[in-house]
Short mmCIF file of C-alpha atoms in Angstrom, two decimals:
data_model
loop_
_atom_site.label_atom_id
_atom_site.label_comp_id
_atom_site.label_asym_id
_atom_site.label_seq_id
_atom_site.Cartn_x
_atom_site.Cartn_y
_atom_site.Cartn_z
CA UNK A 10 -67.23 -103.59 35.95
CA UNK A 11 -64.33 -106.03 35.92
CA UNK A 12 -62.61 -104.49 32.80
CA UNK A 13 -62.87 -101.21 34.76
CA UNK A 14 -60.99 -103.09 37.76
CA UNK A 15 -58.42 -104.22 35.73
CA UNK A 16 -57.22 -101.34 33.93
CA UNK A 17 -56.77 -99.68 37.93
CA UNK A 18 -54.52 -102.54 38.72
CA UNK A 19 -52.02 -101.67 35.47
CA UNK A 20 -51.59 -97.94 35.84
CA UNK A 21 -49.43 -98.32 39.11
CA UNK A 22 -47.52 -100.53 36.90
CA UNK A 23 -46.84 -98.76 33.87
CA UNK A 24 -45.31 -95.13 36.13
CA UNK A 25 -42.91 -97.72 38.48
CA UNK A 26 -41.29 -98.72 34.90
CA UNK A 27 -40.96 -95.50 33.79
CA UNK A 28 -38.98 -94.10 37.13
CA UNK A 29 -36.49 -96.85 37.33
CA UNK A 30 -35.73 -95.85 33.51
CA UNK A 31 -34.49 -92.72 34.88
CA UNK A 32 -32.80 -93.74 37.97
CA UNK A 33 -30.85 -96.06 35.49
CA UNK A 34 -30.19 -92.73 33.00
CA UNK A 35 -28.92 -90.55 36.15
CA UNK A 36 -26.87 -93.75 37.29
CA UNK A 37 -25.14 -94.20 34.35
CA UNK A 38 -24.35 -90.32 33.96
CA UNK A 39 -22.59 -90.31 37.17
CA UNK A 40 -20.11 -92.70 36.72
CA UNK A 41 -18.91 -91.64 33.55
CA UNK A 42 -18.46 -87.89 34.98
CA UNK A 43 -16.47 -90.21 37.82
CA UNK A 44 -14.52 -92.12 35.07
CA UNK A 45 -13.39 -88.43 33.43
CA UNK A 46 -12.51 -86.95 36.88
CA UNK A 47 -10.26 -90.05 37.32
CA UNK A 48 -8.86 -90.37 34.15
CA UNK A 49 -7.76 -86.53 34.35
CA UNK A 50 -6.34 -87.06 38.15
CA UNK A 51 -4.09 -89.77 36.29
CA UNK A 52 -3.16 -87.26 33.39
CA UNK A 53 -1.89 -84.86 35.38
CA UNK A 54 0.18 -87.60 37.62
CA UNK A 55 1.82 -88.48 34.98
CA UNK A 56 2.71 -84.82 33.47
CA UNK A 57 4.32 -83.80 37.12
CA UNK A 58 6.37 -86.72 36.70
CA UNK A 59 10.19 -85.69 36.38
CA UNK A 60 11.32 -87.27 33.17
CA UNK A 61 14.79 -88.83 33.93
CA UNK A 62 16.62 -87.57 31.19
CA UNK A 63 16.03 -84.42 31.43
CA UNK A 64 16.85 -83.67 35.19
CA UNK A 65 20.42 -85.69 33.98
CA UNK A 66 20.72 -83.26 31.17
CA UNK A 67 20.12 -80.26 33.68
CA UNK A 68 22.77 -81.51 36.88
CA UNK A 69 25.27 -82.11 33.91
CA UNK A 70 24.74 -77.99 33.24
CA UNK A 71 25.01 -76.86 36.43
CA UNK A 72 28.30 -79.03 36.70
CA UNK A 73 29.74 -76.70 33.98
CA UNK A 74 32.49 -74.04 34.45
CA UNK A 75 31.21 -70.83 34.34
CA UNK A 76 33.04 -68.77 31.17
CA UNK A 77 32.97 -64.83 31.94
CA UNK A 78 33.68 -63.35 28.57
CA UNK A 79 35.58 -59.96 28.30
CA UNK A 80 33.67 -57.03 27.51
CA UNK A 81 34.54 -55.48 24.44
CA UNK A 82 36.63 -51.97 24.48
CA UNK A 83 34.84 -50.18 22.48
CA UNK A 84 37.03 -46.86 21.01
CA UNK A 85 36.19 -43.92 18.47
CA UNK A 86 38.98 -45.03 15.48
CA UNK A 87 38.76 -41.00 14.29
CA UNK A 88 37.79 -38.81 16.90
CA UNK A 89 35.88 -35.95 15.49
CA UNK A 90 37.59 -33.18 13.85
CA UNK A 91 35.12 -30.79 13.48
CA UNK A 92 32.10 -29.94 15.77
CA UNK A 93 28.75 -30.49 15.38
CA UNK A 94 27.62 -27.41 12.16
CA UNK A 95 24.51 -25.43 12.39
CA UNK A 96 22.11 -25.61 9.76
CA UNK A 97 21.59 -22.90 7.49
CA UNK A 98 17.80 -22.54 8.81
CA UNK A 99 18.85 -21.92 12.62
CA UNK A 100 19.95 -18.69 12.39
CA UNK A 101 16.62 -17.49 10.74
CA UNK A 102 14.41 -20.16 13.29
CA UNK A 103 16.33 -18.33 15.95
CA UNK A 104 16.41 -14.21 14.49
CA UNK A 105 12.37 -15.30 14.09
CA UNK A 106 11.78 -16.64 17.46
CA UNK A 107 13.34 -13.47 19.00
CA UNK A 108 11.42 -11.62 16.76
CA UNK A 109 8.52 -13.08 17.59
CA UNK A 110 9.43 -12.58 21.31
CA UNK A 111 10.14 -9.41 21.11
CA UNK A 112 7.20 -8.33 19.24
CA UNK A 113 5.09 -10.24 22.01
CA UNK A 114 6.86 -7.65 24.68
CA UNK A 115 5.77 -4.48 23.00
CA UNK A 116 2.77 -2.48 24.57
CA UNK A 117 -0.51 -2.59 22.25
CA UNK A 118 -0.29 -0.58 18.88
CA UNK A 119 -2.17 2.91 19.21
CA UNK A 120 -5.23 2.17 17.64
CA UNK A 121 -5.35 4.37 13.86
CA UNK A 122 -7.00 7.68 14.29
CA UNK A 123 -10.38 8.19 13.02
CA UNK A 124 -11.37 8.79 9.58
CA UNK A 125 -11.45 12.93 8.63
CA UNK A 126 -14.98 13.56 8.36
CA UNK A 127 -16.63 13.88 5.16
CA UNK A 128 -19.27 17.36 6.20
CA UNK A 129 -18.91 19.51 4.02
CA UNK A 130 -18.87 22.19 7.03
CA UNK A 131 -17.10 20.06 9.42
CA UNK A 132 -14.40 21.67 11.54
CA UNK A 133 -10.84 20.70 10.40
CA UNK A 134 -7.34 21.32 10.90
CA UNK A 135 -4.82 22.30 8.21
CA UNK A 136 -1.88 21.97 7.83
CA UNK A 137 -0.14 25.32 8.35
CA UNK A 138 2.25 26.69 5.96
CA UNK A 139 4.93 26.73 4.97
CA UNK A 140 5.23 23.07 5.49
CA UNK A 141 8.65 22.56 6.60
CA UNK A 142 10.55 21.41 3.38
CA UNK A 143 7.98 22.37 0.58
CA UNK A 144 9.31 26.00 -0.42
CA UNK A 145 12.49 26.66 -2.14
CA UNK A 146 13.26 30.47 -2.09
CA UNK A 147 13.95 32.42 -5.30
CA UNK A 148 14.70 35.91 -6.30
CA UNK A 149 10.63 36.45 -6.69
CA UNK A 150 9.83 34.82 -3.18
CA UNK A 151 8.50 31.35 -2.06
CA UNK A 152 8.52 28.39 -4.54
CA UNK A 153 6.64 25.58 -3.73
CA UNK A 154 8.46 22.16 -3.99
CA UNK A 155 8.53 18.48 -3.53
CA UNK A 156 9.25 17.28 -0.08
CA UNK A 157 12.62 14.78 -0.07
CA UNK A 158 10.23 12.20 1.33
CA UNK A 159 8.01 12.89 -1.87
CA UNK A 160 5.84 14.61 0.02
CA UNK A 161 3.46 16.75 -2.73
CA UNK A 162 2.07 20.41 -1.55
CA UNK A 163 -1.15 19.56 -3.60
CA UNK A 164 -1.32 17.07 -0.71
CA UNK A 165 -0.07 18.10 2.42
CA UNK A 166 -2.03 21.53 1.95
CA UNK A 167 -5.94 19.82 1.12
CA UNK A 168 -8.70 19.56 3.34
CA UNK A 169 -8.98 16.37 5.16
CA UNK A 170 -11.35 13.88 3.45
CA UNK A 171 -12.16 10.52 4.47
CA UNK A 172 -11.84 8.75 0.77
CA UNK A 173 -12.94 5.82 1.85
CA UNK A 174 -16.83 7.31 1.50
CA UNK A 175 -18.28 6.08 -1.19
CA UNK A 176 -20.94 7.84 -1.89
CA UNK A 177 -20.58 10.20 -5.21
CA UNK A 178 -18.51 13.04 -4.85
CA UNK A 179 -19.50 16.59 -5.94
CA UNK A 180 -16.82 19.51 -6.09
CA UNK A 181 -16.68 23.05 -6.67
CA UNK A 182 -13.78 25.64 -6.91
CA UNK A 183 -14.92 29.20 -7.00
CA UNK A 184 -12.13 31.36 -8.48
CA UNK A 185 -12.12 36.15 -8.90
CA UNK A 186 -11.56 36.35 -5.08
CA UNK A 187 -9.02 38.68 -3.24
CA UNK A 188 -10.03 41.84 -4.72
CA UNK A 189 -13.22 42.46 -3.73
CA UNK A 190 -13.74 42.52 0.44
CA UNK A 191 -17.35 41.42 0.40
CA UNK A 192 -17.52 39.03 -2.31
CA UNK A 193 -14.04 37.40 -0.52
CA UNK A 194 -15.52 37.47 2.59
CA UNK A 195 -19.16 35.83 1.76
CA UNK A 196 -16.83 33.04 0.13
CA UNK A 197 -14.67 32.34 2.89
CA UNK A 198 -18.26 31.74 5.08
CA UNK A 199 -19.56 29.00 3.02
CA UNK A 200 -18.88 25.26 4.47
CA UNK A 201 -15.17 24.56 4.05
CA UNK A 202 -15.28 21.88 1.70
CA UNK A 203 -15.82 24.95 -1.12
CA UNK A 204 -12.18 25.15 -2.82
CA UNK A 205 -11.21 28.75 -3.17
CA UNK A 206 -9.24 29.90 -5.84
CA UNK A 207 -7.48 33.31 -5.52
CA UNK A 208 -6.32 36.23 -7.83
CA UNK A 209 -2.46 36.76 -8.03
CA UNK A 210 -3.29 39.93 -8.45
CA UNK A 211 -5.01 40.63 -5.20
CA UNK A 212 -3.73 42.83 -2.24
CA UNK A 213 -3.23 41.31 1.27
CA UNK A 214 -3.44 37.94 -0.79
CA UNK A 215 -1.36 36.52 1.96
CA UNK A 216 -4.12 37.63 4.82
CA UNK A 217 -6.87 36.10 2.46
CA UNK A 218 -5.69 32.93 2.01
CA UNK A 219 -4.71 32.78 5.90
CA UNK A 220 -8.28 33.58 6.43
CA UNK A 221 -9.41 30.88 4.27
CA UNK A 222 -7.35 28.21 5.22
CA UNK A 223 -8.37 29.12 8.81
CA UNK A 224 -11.93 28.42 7.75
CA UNK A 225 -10.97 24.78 7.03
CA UNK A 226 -11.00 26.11 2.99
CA UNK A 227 -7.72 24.35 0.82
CA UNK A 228 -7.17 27.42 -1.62
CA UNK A 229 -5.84 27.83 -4.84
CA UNK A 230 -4.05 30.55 -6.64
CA UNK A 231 -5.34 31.34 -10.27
CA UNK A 232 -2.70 31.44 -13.05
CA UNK A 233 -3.57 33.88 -15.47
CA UNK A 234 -3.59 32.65 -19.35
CA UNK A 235 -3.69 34.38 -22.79
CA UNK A 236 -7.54 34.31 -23.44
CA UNK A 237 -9.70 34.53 -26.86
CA UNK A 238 -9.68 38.04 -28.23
CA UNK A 239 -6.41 38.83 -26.95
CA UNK A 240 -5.46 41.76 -26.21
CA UNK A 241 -8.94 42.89 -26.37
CA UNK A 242 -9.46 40.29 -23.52
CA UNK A 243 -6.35 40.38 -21.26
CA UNK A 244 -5.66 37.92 -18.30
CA UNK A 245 -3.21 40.17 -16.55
CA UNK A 246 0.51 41.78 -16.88
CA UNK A 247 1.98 38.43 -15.60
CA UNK A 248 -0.47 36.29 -17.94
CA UNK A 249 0.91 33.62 -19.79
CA UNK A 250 0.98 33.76 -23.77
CA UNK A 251 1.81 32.28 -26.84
CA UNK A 252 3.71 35.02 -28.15
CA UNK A 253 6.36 34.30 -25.32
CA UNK A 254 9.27 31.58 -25.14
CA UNK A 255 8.48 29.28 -22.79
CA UNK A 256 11.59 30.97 -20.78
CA UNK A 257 9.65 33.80 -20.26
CA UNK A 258 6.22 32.06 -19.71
CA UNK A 259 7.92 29.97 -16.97
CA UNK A 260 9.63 33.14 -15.36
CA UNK A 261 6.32 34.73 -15.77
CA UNK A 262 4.41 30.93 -14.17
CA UNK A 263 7.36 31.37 -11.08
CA UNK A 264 5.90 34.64 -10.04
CA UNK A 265 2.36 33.83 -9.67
CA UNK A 266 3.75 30.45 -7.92
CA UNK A 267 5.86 32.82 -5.58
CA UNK A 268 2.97 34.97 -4.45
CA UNK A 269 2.03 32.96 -1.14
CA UNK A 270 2.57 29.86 0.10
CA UNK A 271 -0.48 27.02 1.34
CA UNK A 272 -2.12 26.85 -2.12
CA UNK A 273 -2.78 23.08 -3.32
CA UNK A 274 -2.62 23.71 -7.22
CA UNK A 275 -3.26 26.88 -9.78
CA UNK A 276 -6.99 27.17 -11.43
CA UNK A 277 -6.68 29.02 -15.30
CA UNK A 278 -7.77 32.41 -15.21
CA UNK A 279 -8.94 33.05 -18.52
CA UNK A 280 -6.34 31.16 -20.83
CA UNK A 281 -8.86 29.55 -23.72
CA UNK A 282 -6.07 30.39 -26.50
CA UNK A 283 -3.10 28.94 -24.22
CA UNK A 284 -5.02 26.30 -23.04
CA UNK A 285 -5.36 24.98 -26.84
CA UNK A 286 -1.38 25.35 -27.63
CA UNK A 287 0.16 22.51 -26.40
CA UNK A 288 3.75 23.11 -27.21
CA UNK A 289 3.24 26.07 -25.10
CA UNK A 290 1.37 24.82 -22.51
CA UNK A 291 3.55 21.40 -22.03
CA UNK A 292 6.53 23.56 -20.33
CA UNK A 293 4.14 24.70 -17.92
CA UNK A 294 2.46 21.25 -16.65
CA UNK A 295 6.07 19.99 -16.67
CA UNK A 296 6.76 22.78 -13.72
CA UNK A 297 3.75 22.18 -11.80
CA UNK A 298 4.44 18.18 -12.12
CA UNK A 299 8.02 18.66 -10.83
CA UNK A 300 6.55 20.80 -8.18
CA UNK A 301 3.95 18.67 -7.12
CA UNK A 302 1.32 21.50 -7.66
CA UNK A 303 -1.88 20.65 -8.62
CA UNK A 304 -4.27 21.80 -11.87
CA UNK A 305 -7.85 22.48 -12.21
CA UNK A 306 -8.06 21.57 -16.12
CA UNK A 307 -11.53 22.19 -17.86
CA UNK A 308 -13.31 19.40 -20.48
CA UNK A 309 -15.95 20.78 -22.29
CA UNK A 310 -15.03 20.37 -25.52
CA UNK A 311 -12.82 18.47 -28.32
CA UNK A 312 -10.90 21.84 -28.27
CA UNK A 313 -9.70 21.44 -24.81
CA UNK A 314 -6.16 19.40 -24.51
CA UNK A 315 -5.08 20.89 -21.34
CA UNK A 316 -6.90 17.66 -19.54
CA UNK A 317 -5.29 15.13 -22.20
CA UNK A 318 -1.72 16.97 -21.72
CA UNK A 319 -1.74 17.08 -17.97
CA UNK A 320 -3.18 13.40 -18.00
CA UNK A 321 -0.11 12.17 -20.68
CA UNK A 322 2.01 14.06 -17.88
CA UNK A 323 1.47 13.09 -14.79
CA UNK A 324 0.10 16.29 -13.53
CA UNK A 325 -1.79 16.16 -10.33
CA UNK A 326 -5.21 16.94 -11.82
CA UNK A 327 -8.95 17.59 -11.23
CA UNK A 328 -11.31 18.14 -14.01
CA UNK A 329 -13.97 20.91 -14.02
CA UNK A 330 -17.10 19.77 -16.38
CA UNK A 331 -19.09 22.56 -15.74
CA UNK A 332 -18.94 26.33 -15.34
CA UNK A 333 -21.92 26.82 -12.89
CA UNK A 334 -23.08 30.44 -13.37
CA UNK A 335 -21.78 30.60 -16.77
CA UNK A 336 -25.50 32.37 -17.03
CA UNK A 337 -25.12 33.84 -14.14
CA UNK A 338 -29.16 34.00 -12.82
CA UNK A 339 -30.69 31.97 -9.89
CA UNK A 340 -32.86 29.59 -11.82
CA UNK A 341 -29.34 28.65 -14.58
CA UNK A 342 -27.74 28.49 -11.82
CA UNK A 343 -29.80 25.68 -9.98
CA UNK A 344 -30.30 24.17 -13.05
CA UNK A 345 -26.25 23.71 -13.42
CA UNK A 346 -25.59 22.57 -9.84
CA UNK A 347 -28.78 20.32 -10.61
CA UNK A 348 -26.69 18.89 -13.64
CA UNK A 349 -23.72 18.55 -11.39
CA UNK A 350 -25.04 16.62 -9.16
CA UNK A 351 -26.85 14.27 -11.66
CA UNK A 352 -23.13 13.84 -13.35
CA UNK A 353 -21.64 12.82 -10.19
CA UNK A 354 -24.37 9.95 -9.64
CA UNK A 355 -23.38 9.33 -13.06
CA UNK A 356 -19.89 8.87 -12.77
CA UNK A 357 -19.12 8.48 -9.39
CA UNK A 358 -18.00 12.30 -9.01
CA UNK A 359 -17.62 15.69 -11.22
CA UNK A 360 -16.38 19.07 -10.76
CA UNK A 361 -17.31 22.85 -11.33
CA UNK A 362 -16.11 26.19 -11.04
CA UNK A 363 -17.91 29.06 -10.21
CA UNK A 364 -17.16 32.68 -10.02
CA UNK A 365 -17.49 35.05 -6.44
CA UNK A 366 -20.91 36.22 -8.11
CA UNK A 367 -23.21 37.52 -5.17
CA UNK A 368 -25.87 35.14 -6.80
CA UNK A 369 -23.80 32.33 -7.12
CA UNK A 370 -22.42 32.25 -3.59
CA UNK A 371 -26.39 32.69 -2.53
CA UNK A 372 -27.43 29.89 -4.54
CA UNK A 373 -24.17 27.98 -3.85
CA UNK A 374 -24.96 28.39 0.02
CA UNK A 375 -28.75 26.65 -0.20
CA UNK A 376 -27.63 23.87 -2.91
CA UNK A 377 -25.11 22.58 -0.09
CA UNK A 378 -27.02 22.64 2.72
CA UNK A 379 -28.99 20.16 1.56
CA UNK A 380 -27.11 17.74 -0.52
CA UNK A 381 -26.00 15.40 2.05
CA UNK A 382 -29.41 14.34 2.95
CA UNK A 383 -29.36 13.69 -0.97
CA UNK A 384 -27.11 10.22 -0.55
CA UNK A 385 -24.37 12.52 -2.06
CA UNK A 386 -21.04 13.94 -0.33
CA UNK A 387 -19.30 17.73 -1.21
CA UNK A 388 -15.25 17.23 -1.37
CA UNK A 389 -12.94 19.17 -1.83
CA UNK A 390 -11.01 19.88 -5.26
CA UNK A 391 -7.97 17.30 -3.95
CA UNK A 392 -10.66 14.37 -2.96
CA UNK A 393 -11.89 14.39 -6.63
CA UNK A 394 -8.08 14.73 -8.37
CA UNK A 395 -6.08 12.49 -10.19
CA UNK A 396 -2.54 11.39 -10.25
CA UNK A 397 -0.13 8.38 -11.02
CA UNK A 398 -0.89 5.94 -8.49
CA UNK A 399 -4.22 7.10 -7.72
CA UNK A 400 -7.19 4.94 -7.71
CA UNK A 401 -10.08 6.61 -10.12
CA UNK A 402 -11.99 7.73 -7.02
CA UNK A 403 -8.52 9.00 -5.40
CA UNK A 404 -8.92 6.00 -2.77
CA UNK A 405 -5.49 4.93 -3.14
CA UNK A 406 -2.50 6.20 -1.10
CA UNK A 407 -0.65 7.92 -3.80
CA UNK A 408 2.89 6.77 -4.50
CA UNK A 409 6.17 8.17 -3.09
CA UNK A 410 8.11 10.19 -5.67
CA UNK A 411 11.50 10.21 -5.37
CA UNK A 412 13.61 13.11 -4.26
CA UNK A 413 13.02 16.84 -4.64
CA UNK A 414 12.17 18.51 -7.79
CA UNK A 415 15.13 20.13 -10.23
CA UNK A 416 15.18 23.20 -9.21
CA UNK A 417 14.03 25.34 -12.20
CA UNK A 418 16.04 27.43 -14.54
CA UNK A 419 15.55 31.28 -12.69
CA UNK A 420 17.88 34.64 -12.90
CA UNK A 421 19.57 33.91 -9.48
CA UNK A 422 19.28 29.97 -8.16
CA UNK A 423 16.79 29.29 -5.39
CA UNK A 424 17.64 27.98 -1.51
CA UNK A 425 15.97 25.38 0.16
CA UNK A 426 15.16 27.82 3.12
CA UNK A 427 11.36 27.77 3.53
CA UNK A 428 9.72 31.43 3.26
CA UNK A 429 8.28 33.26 5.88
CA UNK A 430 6.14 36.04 4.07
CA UNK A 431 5.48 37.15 0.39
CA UNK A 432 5.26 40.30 -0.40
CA UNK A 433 1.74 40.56 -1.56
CA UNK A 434 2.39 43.72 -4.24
CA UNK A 435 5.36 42.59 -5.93
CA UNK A 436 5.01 43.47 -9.12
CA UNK A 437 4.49 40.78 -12.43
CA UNK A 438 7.84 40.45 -14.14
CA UNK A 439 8.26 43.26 -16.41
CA UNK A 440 5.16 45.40 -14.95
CA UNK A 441 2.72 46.45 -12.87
CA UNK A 442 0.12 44.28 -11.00
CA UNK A 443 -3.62 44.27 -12.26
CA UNK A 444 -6.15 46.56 -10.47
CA UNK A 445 -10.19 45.84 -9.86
CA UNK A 446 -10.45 44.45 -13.69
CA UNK A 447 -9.61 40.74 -12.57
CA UNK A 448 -12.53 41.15 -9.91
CA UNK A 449 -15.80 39.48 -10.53
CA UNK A 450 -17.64 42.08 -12.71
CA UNK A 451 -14.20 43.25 -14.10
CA UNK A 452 -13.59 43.39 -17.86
CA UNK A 453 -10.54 41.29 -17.90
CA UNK A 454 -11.98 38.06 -14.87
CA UNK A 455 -13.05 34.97 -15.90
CA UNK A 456 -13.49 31.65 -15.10
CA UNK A 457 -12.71 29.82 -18.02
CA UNK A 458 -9.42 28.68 -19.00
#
């Protein structure tokens, strides 16, 4: 009980000793933060204290004179001689800019016209003829020529055709027609894209080809050639041959060329024997190539260097790979336009000729009506040609050819004043025209070369 007592009586003890520790701690602490706030108070006396010397130094300044120095004269020693030269790049900066201005004035650029369209009975519009500048007139009538732009008739006379398509291309030229008024007639009525090739021989040849090319048809005129089995087989009183100097071959070449006007190129009637003579068949492409006529040429065989010639050239070709109703029946005759068409996926495109057979325009008829739902597209002759400067696929703008063909050694020189008619039953040179025998059925018609 009394140790309990006395550890009471310490406690209070022990907490008093440990408060006046602090007091002492807090006491201290304040007067040294007084001693620093005095001892700065005396810093800063002493820094705002003018320093003697320095306000001496200072009056003795401003007791100075005050020295205005001159300003300086300053002069150009060579005063320019020559003015300030333009750099070789302004005049260009400055033609560009008002170039570029001018340009930015100018109303929007008519929008390019639509594509020709590619159905093979699509309406069309031709270009009439004569084409102002493409005939030269000679003693036998209309020649046609090169345009001094370089305009071509093989071009400025075809169907329209949008050659950008790229699906395959299938052709066909049917040739005999003029002479007989039904057979012409049922031609004329298939879809335009059909190129029509017409006798020389033919009366009213000028109203038939009208006709056609009215019909949205590009036409061609056949040239006749010495065949096989001549004279048992003859093409024709104007008929080309290998008995001939080329002088009278190319008087004999102007005539059929001076029948009509309109035609884009000359398909071979008959012509197998000529066909295989080059040195008499190179005056001739030379003629149409100066002319800027194009050639149906036919490759069926090793024997065949009209193709190779007019390729070596430059003659505005197309190349016929098949005769279609060279069996003339309905089922050889599907079976060939079959072929065709299985070519053309082949190669991209291929070409026939046909004759005005009553069963070959029938068959002809049904095979195009349906071949555009078959992925493939019917062209005309000129869409499947080729020429310097074409593309394989005739995509390519051709090239310009420069100036107008020589005119071409004839009896009496030609004028450039374009033709208005032809007189459809001049004679040949040196006889009378062919009758009915160059029809199809005819002893003498063919459609090979």
């Amino acid at each position: 009980m009394a140790a309990g007592s006395k550890r009471r009586r310490d406690q209070p003890t022990a907490a008093s000793g440990r408060g006046d520790g602090a007091r002492t701690i807090w006491t201290i602490t304040g007067l040294l933060a007084l001693a620093g706030v005095a001892a700065a108070g005396l810093i800063a006396l002493a820094a705002a204290r003018p320093d003697p010397e320095t306000e001496a130094q200072k009056q003795a300044e401003r007791n100075l004179p005050q020295i205005v120095l001159p300003m300086p004269a300053f002069t150009d020693p060579a005063p320019r001689g020559n003015p300030i030269q333009a750099s070789r790049e302004e005049p260009l900066a400055r033609d560009t800019l008002a170039t570029v201005r001018e340009a930015a004035n100018q109303p929007p650029a008519t929008p390019p016209p639509p594509p020709p369209p590619t159905a093979p009975d699509a309406a069309v519009t031709m270009t009439p003829a004569p084409a102002p500048g493409l005939t030269q007139e000679s003693t036998q009538g209309p020649l046609p020529v090169r345009g001094t732009d370089g305009e071509a008739p093989w071009q400025v006379y075809a169907r329209p055709f949008d050659r950008s398509d790229a699906r395959p291309r299938v052709g066909l030229v049917i040739g005999g027609l003029g002479f007989s008024e039904t057979a012409t007639k049922a031609a004329i009525d298939l879809p335009g894209a059909v190129t029509l090739a017409f006798s020389p021989y033919a009366p009213e040849l000028s109203r038939w080809i009208g006709l056609a090319r009215q019909a949205g048809h590009e036409v061609m005129i056949e040239l006749p050639m010495e065949p096989d089995g001549y004279p048992r087989n003859d093409a024709g009183p104007a008929a080309l041959l290998t008995t001939l100097e080329p002088a009278r071959n190319r008087e004999r070449l102007q005539w059929t060329l001076s029948r009509v006007t309109g035609y884009v190129g000359v398909k071979p009637l008959m012509g197998d024997r000529f066909m295989r003579s080059p040195q008499h068949l190179r005056p001739v492409l030379d003629e149409l190539q100066e002319r800027g006529v194009m050639m149906v040429v036919q490759e069926e065989s090793d024997t065949d260097v009209g193709a190779a010639l007019a390729r070596e050239i430059g003659v505005p070709r197309a190349t016929a790979r098949l005769t279609v109703d060279a069996v003339a029946t309905p089922q050889a005759i599907d079976q060939r336009l079959n072929a065709l068409e299985s070519l053309a996926r082949r190669e991209g495109k291929a070409l026939a000729v046909a004759d005005a057979w009553p069963v070959t325009l029938e068959r002809v008829a049904n095979w195009i009506r349906t071949i555009e739902s078959r992925g493939v597209a019917f062209a005309p002759a000129t869409a499947l040609a080729e020429a310097p400067g074409l593309a394989p696929d005739g995509g390519a703008a051709p090239p310009a050819v420069s100036g107008p063909a020589s005119t071409p050694a004839t009896s009496t020189p030609a004028t450039s004043t374009p033709a208005t008619s032809t007189p459809a039953t001049s004679a040949p040179p040196g006889s009378a025209p062919a009758a009915d025998a160059h029809a199809p059925g005819g002893a003498a018609h063919g459609s090979g070369h």
